[in-house]
mmCIF file of C-alpha atoms in Angstrom:
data_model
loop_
_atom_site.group_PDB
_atom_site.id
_atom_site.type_symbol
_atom_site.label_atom_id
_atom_site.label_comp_id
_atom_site.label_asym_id
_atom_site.label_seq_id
_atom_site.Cartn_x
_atom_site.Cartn_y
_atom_site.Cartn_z
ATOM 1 C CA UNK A 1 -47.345 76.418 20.713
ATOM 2 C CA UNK A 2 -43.534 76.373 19.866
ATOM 3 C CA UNK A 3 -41.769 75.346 17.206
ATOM 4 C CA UNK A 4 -38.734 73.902 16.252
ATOM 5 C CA UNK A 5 -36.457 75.996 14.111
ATOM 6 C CA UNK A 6 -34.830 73.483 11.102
ATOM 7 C CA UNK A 7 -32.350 74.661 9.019
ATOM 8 C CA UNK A 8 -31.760 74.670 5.682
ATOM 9 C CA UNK A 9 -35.255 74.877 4.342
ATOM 10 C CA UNK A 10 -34.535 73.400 1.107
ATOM 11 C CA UNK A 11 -31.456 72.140 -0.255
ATOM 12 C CA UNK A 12 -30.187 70.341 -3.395
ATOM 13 C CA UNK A 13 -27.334 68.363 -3.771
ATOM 14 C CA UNK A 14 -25.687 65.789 -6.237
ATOM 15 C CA UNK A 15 -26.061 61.949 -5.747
ATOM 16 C CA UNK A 16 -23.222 60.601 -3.428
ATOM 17 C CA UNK A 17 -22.557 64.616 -1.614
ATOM 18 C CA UNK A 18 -23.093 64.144 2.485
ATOM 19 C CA UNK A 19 -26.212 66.684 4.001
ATOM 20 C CA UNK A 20 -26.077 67.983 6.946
ATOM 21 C CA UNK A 21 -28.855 69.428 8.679
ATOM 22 C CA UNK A 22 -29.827 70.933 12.472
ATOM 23 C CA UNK A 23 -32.680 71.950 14.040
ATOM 24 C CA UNK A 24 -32.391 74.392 17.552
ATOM 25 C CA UNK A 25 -34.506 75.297 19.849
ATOM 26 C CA UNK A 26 -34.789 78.031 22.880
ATOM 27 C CA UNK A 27 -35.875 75.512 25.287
ATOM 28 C CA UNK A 28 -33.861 72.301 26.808
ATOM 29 C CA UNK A 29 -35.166 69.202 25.408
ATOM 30 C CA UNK A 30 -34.869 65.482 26.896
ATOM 31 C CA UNK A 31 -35.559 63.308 23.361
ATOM 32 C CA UNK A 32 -34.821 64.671 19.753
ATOM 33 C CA UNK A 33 -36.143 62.718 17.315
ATOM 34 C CA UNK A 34 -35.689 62.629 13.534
ATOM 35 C CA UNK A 35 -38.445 61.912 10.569
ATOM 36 C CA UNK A 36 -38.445 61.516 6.951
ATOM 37 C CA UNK A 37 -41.595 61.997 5.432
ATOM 38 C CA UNK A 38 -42.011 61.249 1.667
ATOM 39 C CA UNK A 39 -45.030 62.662 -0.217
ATOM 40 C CA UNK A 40 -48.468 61.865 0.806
ATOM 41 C CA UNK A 41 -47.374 59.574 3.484
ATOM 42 C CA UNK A 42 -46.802 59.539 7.333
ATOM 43 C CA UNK A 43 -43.598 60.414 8.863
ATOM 44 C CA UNK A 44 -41.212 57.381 9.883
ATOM 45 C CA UNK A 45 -38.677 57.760 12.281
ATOM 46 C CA UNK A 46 -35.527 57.933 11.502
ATOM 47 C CA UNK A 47 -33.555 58.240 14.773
ATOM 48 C CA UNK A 48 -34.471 58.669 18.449
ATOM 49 C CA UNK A 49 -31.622 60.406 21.015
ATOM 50 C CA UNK A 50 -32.118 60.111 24.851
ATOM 51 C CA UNK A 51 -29.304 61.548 25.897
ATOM 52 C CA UNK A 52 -26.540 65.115 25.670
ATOM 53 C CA UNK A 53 -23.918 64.305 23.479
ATOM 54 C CA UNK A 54 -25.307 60.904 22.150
ATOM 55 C CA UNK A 55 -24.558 60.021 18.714
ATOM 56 C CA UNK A 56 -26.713 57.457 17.155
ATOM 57 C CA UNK A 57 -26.210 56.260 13.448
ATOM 58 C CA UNK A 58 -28.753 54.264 11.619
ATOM 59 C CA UNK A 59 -26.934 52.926 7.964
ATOM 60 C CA UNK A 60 -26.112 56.194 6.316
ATOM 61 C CA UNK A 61 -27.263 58.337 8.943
ATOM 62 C CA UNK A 62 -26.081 59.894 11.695
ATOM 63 C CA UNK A 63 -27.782 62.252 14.484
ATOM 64 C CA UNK A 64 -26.586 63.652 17.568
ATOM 65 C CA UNK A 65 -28.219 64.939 20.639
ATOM 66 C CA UNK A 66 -25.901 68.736 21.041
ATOM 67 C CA UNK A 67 -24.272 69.220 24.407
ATOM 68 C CA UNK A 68 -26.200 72.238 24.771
ATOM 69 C CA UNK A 69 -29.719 70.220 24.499
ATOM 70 C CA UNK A 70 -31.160 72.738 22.501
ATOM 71 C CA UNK A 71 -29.892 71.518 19.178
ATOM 72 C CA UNK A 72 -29.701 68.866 17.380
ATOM 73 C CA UNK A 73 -28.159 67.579 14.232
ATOM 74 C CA UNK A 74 -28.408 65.012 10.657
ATOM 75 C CA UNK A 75 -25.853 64.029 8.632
ATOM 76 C CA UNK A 76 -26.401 61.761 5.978
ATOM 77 C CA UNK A 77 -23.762 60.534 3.990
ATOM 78 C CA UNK A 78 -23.192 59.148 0.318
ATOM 79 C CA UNK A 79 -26.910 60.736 -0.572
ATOM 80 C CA UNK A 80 -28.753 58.348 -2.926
ATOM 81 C CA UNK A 81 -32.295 59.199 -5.017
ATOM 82 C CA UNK A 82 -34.387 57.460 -1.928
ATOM 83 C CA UNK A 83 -33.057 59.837 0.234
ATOM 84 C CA UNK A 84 -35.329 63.057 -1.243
ATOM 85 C CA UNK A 85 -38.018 63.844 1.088
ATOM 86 C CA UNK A 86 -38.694 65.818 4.239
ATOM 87 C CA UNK A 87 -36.856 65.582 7.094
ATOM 88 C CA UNK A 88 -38.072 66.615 10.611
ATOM 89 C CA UNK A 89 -36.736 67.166 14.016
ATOM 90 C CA UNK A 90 -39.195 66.804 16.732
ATOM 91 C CA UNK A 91 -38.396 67.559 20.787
ATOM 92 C CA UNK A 92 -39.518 66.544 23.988
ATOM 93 C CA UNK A 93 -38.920 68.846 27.364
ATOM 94 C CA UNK A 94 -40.230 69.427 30.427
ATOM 95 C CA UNK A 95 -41.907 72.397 29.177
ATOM 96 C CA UNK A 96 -44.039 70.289 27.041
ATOM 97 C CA UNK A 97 -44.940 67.379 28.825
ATOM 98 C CA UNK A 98 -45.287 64.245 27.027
ATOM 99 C CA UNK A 99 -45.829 66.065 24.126
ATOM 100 C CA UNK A 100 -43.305 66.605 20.942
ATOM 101 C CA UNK A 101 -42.947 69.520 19.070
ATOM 102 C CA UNK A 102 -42.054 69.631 15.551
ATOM 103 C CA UNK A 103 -39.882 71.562 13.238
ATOM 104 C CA UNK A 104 -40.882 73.039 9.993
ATOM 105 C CA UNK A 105 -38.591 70.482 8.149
ATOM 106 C CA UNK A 106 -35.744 70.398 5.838
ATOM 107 C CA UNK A 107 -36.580 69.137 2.019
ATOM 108 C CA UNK A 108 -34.022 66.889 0.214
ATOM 109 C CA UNK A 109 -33.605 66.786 -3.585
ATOM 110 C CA UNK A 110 -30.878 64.380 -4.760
ATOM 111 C CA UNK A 111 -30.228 64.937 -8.120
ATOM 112 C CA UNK A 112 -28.369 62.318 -10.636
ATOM 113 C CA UNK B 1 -48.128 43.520 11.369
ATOM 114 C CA UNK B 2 -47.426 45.978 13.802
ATOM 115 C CA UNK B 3 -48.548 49.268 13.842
ATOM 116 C CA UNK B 4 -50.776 52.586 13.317
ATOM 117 C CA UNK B 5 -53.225 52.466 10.550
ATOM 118 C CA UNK B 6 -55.591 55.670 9.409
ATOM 119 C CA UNK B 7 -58.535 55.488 7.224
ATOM 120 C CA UNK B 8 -59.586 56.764 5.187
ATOM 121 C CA UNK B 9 -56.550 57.635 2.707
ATOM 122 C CA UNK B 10 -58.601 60.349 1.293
ATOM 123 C CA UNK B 11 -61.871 62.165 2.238
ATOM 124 C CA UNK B 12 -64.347 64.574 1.182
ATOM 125 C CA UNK B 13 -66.337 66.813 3.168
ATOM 126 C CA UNK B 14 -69.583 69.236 2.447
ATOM 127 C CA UNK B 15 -69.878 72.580 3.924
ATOM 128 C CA UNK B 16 -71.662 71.822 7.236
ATOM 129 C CA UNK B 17 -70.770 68.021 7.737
ATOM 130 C CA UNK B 18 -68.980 66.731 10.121
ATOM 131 C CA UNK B 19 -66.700 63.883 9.013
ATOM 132 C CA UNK B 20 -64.949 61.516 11.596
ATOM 133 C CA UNK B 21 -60.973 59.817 10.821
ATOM 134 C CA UNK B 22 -60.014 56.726 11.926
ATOM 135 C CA UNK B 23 -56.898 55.635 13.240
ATOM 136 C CA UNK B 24 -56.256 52.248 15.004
ATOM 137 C CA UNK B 25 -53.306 51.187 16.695
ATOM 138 C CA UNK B 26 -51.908 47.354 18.042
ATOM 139 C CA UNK B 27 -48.911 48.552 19.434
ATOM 140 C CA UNK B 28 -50.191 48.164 22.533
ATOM 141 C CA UNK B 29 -49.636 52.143 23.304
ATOM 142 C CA UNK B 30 -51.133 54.144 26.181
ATOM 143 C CA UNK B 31 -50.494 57.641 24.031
ATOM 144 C CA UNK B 32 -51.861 58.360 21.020
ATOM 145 C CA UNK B 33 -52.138 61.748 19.361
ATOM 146 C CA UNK B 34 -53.963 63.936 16.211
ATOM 147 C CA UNK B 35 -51.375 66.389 14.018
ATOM 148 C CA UNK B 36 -52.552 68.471 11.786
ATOM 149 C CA UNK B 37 -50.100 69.302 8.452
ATOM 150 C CA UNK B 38 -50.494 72.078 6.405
ATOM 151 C CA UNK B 39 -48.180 72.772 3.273
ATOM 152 C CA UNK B 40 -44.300 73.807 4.146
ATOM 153 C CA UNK B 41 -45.401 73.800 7.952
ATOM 154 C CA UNK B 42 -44.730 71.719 10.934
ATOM 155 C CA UNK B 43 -46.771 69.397 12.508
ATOM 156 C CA UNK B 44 -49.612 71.126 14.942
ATOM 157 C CA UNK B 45 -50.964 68.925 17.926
ATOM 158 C CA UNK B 46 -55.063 68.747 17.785
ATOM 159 C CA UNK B 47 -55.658 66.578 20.740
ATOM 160 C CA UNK B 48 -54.221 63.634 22.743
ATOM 161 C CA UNK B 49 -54.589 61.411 25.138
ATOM 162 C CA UNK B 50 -52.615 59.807 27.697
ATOM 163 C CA UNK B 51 -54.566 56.738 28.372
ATOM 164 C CA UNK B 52 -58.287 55.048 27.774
ATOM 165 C CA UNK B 53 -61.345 57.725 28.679
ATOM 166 C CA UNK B 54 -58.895 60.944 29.112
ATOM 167 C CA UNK B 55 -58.163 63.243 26.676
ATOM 168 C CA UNK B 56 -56.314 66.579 26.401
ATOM 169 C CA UNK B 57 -56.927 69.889 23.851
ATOM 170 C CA UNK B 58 -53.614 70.567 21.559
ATOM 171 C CA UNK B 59 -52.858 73.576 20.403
ATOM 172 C CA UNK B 60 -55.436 73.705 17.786
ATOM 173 C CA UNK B 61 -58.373 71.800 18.693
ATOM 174 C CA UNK B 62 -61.069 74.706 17.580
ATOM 175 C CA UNK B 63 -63.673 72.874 15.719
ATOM 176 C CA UNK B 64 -62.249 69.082 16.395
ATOM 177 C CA UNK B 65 -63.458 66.327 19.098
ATOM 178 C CA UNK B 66 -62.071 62.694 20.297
ATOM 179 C CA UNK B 67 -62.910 60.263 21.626
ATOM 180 C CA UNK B 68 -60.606 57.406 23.600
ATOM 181 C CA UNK B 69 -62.779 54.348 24.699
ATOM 182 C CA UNK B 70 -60.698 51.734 23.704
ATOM 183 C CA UNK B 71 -56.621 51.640 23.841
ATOM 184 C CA UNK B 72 -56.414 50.872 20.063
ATOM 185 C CA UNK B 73 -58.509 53.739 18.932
ATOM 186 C CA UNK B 74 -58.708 57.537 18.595
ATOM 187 C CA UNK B 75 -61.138 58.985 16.267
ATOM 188 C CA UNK B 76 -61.046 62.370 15.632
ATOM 189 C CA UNK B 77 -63.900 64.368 14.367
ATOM 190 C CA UNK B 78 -63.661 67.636 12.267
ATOM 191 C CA UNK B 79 -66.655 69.222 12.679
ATOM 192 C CA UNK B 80 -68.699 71.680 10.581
ATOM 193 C CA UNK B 81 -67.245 74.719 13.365
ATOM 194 C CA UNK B 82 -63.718 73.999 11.546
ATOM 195 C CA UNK B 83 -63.852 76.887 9.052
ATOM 196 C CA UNK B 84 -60.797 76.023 6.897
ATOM 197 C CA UNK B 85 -60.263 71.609 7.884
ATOM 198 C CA UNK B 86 -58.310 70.895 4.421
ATOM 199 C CA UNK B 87 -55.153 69.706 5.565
ATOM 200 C CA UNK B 88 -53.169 66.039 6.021
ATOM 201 C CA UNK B 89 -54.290 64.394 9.584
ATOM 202 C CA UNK B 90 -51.499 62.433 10.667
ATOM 203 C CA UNK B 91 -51.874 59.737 13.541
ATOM 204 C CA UNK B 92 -49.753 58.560 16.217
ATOM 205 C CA UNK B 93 -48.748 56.895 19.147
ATOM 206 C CA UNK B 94 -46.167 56.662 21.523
ATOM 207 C CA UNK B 95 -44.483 54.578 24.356
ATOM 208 C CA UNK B 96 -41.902 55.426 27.178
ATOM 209 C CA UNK B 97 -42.049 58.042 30.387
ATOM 210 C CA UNK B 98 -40.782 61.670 28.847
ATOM 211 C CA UNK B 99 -37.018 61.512 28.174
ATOM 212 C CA UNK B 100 -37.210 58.262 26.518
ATOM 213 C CA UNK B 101 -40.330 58.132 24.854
ATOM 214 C CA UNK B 102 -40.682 57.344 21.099
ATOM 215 C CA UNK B 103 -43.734 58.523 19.088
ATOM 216 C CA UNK B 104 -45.245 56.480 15.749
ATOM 217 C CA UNK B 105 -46.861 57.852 12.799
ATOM 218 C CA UNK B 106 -49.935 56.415 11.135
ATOM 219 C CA UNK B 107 -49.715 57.024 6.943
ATOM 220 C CA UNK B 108 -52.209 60.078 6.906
ATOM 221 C CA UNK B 109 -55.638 61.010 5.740
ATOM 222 C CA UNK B 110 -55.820 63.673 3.398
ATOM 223 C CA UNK B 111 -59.166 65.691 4.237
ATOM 224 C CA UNK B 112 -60.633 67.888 1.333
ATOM 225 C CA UNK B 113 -63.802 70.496 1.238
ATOM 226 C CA UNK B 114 -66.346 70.587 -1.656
#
C-alpha cells in the first residue's frame, strides 16, 4: 500500500527555534492527521484537519490542511525538550476507504 | 478512563508458537484496526474491521488472524506462518464517516522471537 512521503527525516534544532515540517502525497486526501509518538509508546494525536485550507492550532502547534489536498503541514513554535519524538502525518481519501495511511515520520531532537 | 488499552507491554514468542495480543477499547468505536511498526518505517495496516463479526485483510496480513466478536475487542494473532513477527503492534480505533473520521492509538506491544 501507499505511503505518505514526510519530510525532513531527522532534524535538530536548539530549544526555543520553530520546526516546520510537511508531509505530501500523490493522491487527494479528505482528513490529515498529525501524531507524536515518543519511544516505546503509541502514537497520540496531535491534530486532526477536515477540511482544504483549514488551519488548526493546538498550544504551540499549528497544522494546516494545503489547498492542493495533497499536502499537509506542522509548525511548532518555541520548541521545548518534551517536544523530541516522532512526528507522523497520516491521510484519509477516497482511494483508501476508511483506512489511513501513514508517513514514515519526522524525528525531533531539541537540544539545550 | 477512556480509551484503547494493549496487553501485553512486552512478549516473547518460540519458533512455531502462535502468540495472540490484546487490545480492548471503551470508546464505544465501531472501527478498530492492527499496525504493524518496524524501525524508521511507517505504520503498515494488518487487518481491520468495520464493525462486530466483519473483518478486512491490510496490507500485510500474511501469517496474522482476528477476530471481532465483541465491539470492545480485537485480538490479533501472529501465528507461527509469520516468518520474521518482531516488530511494535500498535492498536487503534476510530470514529466518524471518511472525511471526518479520527483514529486512536492503543500504547503498543512490543513482540520479540527467541
Amino acid at each position: 500500500g501507499q505511503q505518505l512521503n514526510q519530510s525532513p527525516q531527522s532534524m535538530f534544532i536548539q530549544e526555543g527555534e520553530d520546526v516546520s515540517m510537511n508531509c505530501t502525497s500523490s493522491s487527494i486526501f479528505n482528513t490529515w492527521l498529525w501524531y507524536k509518538q515518543d519511544p516505546g509508546e503509541g502514537p497520540v494525536l496531535l491534530i486532526a484537519l477536515y477540511k482544504a485550507g483549514e488551519l488548526t492550532s493546538n498550544g504551540r502547534l499549528t497544522a494546516q490542511f494545503g489547498i492542493t489536498r495533497k499536502d499537509s503541514f506542522l509548525n511548532i513554535s518555541a520548541s521545548i525538550p518534551s517536544d523530541v519524538g516522532i512526528y507522523f502525518c497520516a491521510g484519509q481519501g477516497r482511494n483508501y476507504g476508511q483506512n489511513f495511511v501513514f508517513g514514515p515520520g519526522t524525528r525531533l531532537s531539541v537540544l539545550p | 478512563d477512556g480509551g484503547i488499552t494493549q496487553s501485553p507491554k512486552y512478549l516473547f514468542r518460540k519458533e512455531g508458537q502462535n502468540v495472540t495480543l490484546s487490545c480492548e477499547q471503551n470508546l464505544n468505536h465501531d472501527a478498530m484496526y492492527w499496525y504493524r511498526q518496524d524501525p524508521g518505517q511507517g505504520l503498515r495496516l494488518i487487518y481491520y474491521s468495520q464493525i462486530v463479526n466483519d473483518f478486512q485483510k491490510g496490507d500485510i496480513a500474511e501469517g496474522y488472524s482476528v477476530s471481532r466478536e465483541k465491539k470492545e475487542s480485537f485480538p490479533l494473532t501472529v501465528t507461527s506462518a509469520q516468518k520474521n513477527p518482531t516488530a511494535f503492534y500498535l492498536c487503534a480505533s476510530s470514529f466518524g464517516l471518511a472525511g471526518v473520521a479520527t483514529q486512536y492509538f492503543g500504547p503498543g506491544t512490543r513482540l520479540l522471537v527467541l
